[in-house]
GROMACS .gro file of N, CA and C in nm:
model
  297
    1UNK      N    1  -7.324  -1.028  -6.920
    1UNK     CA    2  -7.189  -1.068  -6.889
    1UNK      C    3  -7.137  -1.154  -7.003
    2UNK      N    4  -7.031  -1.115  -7.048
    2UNK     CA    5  -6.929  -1.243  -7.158
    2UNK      C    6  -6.819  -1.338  -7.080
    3UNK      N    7  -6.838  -1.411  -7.118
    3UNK     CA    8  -6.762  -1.515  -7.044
    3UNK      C    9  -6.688  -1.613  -7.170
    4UNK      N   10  -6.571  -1.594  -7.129
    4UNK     CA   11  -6.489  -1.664  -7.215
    4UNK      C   12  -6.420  -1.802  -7.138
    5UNK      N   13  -6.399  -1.896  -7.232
    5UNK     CA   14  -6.346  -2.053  -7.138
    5UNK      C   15  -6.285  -2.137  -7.230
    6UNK      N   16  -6.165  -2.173  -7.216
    6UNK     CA   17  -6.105  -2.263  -7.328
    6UNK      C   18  -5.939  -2.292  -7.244
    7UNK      N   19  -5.889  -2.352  -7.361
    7UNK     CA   20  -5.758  -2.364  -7.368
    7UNK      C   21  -5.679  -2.335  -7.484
    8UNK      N   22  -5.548  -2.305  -7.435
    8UNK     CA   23  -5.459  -2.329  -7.548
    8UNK      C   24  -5.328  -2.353  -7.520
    9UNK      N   25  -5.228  -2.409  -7.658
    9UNK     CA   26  -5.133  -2.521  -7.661
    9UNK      C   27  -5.048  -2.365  -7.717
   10UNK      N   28  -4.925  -2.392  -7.640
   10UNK     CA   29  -4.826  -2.325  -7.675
   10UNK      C   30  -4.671  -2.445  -7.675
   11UNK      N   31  -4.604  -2.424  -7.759
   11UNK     CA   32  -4.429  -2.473  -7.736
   11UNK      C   33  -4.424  -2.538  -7.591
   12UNK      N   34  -4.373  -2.637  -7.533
   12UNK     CA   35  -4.373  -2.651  -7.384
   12UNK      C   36  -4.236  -2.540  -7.384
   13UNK      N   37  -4.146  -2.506  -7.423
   13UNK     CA   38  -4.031  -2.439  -7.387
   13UNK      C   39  -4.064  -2.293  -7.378
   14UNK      N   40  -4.211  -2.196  -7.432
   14UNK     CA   41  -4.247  -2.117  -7.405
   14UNK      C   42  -4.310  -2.060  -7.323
   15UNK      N   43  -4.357  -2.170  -7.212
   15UNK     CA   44  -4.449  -2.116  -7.109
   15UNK      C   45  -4.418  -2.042  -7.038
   16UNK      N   46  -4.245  -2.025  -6.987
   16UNK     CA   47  -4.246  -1.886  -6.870
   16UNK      C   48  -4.244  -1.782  -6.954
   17UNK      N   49  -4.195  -1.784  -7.077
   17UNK     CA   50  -4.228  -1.613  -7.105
   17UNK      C   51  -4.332  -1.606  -7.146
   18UNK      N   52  -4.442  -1.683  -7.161
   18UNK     CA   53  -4.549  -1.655  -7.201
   18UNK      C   54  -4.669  -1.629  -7.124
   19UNK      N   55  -4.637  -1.660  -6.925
   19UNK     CA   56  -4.664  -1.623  -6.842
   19UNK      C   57  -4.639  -1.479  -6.800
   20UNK      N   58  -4.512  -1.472  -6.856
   20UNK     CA   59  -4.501  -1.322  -6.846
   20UNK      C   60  -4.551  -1.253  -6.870
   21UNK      N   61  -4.561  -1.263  -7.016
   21UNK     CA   62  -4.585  -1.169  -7.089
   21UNK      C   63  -4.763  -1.136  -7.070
   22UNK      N   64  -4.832  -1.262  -7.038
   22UNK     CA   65  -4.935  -1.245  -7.001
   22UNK      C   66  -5.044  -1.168  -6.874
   23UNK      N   67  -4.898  -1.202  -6.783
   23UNK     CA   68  -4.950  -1.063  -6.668
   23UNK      C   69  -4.880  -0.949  -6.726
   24UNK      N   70  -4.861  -0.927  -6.817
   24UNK     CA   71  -4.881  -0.760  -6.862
   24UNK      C   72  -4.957  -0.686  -6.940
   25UNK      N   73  -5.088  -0.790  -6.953
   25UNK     CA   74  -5.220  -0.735  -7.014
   25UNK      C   75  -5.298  -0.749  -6.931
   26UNK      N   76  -5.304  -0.846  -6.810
   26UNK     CA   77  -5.382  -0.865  -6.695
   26UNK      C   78  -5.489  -0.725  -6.704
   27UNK      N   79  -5.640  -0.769  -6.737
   27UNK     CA   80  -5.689  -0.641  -6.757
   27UNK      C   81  -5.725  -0.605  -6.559
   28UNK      N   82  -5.725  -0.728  -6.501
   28UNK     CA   83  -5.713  -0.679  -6.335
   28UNK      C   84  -5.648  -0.574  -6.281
   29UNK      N   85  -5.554  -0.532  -6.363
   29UNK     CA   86  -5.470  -0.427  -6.308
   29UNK      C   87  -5.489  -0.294  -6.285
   30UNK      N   88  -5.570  -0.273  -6.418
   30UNK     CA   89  -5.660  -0.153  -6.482
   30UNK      C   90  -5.771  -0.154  -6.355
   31UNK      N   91  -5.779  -0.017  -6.345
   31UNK     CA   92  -5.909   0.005  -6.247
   31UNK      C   93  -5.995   0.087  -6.336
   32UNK      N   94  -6.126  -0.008  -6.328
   32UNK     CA   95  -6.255   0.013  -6.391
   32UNK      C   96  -6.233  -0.047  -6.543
   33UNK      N   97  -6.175  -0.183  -6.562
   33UNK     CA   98  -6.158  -0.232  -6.693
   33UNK      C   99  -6.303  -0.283  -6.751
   34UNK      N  100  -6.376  -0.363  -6.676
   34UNK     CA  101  -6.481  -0.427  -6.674
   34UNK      C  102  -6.472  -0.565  -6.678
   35UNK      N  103  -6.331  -0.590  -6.606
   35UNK     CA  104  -6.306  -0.757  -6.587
   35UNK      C  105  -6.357  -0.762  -6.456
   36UNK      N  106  -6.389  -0.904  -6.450
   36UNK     CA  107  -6.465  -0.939  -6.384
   36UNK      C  108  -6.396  -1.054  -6.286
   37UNK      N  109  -6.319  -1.113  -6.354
   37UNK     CA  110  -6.261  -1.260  -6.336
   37UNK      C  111  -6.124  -1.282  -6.447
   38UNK      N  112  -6.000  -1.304  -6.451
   38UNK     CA  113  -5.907  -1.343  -6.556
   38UNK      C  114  -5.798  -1.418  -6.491
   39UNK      N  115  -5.815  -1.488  -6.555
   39UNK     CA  116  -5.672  -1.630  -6.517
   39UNK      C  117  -5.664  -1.684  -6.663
   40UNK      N  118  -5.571  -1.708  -6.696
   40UNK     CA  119  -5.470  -1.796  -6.793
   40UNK      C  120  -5.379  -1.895  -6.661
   41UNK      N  121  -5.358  -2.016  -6.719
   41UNK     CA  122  -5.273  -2.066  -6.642
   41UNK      C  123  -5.222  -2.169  -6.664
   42UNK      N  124  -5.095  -2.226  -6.654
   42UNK     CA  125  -5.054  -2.381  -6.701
   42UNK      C  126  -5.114  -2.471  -6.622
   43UNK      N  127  -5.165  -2.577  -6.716
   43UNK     CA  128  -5.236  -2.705  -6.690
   43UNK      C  129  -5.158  -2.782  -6.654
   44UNK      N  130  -5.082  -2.755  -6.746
   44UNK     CA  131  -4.950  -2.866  -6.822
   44UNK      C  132  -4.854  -2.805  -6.858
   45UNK      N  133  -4.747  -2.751  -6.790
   45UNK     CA  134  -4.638  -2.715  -6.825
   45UNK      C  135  -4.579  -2.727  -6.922
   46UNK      N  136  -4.560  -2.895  -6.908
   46UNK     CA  137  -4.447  -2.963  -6.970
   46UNK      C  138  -4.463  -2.971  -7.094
   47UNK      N  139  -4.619  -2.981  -7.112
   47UNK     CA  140  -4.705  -3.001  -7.259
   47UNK      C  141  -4.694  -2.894  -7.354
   48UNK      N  142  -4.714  -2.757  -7.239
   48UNK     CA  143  -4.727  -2.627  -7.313
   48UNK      C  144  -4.871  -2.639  -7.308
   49UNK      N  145  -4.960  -2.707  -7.225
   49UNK     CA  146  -5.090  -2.679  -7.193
   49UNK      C  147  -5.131  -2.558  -7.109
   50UNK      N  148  -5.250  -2.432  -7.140
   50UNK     CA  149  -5.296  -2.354  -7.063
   50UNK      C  150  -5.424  -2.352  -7.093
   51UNK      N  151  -5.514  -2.327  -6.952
   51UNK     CA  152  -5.642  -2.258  -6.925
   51UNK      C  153  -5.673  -2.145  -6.952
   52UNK      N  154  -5.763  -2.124  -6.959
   52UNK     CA  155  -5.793  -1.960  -7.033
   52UNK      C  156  -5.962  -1.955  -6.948
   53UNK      N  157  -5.999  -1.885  -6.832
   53UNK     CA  158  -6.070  -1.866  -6.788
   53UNK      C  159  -6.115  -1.705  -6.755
   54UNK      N  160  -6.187  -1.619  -6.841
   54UNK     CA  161  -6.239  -1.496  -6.790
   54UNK      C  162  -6.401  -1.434  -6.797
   55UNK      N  163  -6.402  -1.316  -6.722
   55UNK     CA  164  -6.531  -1.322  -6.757
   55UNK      C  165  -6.544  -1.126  -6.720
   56UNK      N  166  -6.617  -1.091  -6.805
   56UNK     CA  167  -6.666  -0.942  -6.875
   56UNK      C  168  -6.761  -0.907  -6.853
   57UNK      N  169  -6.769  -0.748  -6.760
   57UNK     CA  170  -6.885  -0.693  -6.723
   57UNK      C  171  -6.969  -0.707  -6.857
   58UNK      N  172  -6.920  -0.661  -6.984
   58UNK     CA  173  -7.022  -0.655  -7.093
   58UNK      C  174  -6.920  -0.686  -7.233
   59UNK      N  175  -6.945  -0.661  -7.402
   59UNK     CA  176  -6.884  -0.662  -7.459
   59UNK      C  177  -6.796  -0.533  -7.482
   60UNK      N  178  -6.854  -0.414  -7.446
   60UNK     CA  179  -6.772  -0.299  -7.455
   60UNK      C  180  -6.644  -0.288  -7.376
   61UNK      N  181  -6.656  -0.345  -7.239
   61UNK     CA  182  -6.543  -0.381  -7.182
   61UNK      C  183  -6.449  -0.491  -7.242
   62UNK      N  184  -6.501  -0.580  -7.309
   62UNK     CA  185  -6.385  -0.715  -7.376
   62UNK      C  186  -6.322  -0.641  -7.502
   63UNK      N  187  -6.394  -0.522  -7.551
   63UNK     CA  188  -6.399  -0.528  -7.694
   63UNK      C  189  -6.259  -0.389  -7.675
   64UNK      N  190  -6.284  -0.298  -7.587
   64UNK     CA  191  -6.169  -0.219  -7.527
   64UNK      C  192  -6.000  -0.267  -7.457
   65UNK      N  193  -6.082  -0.402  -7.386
   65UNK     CA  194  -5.953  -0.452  -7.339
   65UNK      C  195  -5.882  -0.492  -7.479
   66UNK      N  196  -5.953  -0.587  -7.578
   66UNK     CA  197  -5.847  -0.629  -7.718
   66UNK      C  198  -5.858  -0.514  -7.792
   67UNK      N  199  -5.837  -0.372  -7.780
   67UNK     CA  200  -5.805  -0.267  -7.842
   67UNK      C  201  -5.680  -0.187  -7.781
   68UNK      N  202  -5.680  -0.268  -7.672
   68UNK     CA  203  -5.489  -0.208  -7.602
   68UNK      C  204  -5.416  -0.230  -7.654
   69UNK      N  205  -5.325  -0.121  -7.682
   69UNK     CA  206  -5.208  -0.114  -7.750
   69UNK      C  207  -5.108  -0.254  -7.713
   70UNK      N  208  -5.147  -0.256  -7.558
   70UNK     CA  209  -5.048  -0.378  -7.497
   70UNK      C  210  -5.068  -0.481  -7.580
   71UNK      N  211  -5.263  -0.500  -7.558
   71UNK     CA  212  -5.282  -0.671  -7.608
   71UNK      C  213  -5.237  -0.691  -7.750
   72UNK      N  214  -5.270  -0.597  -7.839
   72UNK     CA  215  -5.216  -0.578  -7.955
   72UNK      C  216  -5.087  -0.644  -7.974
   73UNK      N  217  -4.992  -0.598  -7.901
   73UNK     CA  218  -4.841  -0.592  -7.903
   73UNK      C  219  -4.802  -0.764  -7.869
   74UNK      N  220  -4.872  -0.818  -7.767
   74UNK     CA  221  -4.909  -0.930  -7.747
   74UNK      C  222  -4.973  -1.039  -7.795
   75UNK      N  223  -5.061  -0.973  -7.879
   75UNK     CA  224  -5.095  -1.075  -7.999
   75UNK      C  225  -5.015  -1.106  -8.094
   76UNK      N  226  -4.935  -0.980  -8.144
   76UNK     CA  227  -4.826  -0.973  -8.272
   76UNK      C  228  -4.696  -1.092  -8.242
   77UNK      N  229  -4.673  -1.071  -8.098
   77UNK     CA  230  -4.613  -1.179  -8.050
   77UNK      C  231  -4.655  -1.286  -8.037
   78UNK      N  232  -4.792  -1.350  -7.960
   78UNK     CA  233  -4.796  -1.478  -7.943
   78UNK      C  234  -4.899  -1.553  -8.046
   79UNK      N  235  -4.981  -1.417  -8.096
   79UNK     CA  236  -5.094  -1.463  -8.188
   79UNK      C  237  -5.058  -1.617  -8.283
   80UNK      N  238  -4.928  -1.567  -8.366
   80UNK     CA  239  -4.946  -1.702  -8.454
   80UNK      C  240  -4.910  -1.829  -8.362
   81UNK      N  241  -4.815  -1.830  -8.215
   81UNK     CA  242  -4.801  -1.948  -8.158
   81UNK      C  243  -4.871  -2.015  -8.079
   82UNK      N  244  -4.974  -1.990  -8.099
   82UNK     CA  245  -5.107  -2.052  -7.999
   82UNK      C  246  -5.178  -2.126  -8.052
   83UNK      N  247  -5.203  -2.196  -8.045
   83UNK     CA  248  -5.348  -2.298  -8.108
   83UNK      C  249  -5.430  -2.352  -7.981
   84UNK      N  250  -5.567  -2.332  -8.024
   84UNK     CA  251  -5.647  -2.368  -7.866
   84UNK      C  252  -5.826  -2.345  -7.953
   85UNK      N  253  -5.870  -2.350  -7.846
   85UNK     CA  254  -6.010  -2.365  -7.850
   85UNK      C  255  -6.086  -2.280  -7.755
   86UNK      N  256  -6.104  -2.140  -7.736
   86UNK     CA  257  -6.165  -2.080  -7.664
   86UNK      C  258  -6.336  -2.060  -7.726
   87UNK      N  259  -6.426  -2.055  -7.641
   87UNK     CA  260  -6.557  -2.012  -7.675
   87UNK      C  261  -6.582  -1.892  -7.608
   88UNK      N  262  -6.655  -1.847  -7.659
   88UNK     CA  263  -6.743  -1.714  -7.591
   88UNK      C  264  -6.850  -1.730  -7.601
   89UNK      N  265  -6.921  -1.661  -7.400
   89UNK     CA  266  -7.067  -1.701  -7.364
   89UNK      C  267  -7.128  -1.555  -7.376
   90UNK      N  268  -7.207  -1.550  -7.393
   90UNK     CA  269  -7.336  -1.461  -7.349
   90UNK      C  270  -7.403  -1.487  -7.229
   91UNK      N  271  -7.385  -1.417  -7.095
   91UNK     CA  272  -7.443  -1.526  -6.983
   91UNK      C  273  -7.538  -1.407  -6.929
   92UNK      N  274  -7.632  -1.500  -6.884
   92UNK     CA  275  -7.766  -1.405  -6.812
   92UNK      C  276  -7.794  -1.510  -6.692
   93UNK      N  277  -7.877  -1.448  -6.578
   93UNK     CA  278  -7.924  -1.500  -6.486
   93UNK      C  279  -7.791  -1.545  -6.405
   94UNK      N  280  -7.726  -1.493  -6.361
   94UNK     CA  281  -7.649  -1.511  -6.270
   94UNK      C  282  -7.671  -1.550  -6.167
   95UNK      N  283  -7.618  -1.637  -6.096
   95UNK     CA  284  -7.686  -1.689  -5.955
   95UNK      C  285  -7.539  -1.756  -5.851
   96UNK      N  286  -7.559  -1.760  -5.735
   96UNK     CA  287  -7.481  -1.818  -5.676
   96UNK      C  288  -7.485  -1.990  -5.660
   97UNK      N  289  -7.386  -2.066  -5.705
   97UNK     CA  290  -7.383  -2.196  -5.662
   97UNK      C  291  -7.446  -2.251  -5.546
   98UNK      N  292  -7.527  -2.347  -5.568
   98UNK     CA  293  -7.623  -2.435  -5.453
   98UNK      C  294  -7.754  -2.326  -5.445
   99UNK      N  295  -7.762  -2.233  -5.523
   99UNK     CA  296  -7.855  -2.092  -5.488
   99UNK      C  297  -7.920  -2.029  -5.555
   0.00000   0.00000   0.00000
C-alpha cells in the first residue's frame, strides 16, 4: 500500500476553486482506480491551508492516477501555486487500530 500525508499552502483567495477543481480528479469516482482513501481538505481556509490525506492499493495505481489527462490538466493549473510538504509511505502490515 502507498500512502501519501502532508499539506499544502495555496492563496487564501483560491481555496473554492481549488476545491473544485479538486473533486474533479477525485480518483474515488473511477471504479477500480486503486484508491483506497482520498481527501484534500481546508484546514484553514482563511490561510489557504489544506490537508492532503490518501492512500493506494499499490504504486501502479498512484502512478496511473498522475497519468490522467485530468490530473495533468490540473497540475498545469495548480502545480506552480502550491507549496506544501507531502511524503510518501511504503506501508506493510496493516492492522486495525487497538488490534
Amino acid at each position: 500500500m502507498i500512502i501519501i500525508q502532508g499539506e499544502i499552502q495555496i492563496d487564501p483567495s483560491d481555496v473554492t476553486a481549488f476545491e473544485r477543481d479538486i473533486r474533479t480528479i477525485n480518483p474515488l469516482i473511477l471504479p477500480d482506480s486503486g484508491c483506497l482513501f482520498y481527501v484534500v481538505t481546508a484546514v484553514d481556509a482563511v490561510g489557504g491551508r489544506l490537508a492532503v490525506s490518501e492512500r493506494w492499493r499499490d504504486q501502479a495505481s498512484l502512478t496511473a492516477h498522475l497519468q490522467r489527462t485530468e490530473v495533468m490538466s490540473f497540475m498545469t493549473v495548480w502545480g506552480g501555486r502550491m507549496r506544501g510538504n507531502l511524503s510518501v509511505f511504503d506501508a506493510q502490515n496493516e492492522r486495525a487500530l487497538g488490534g
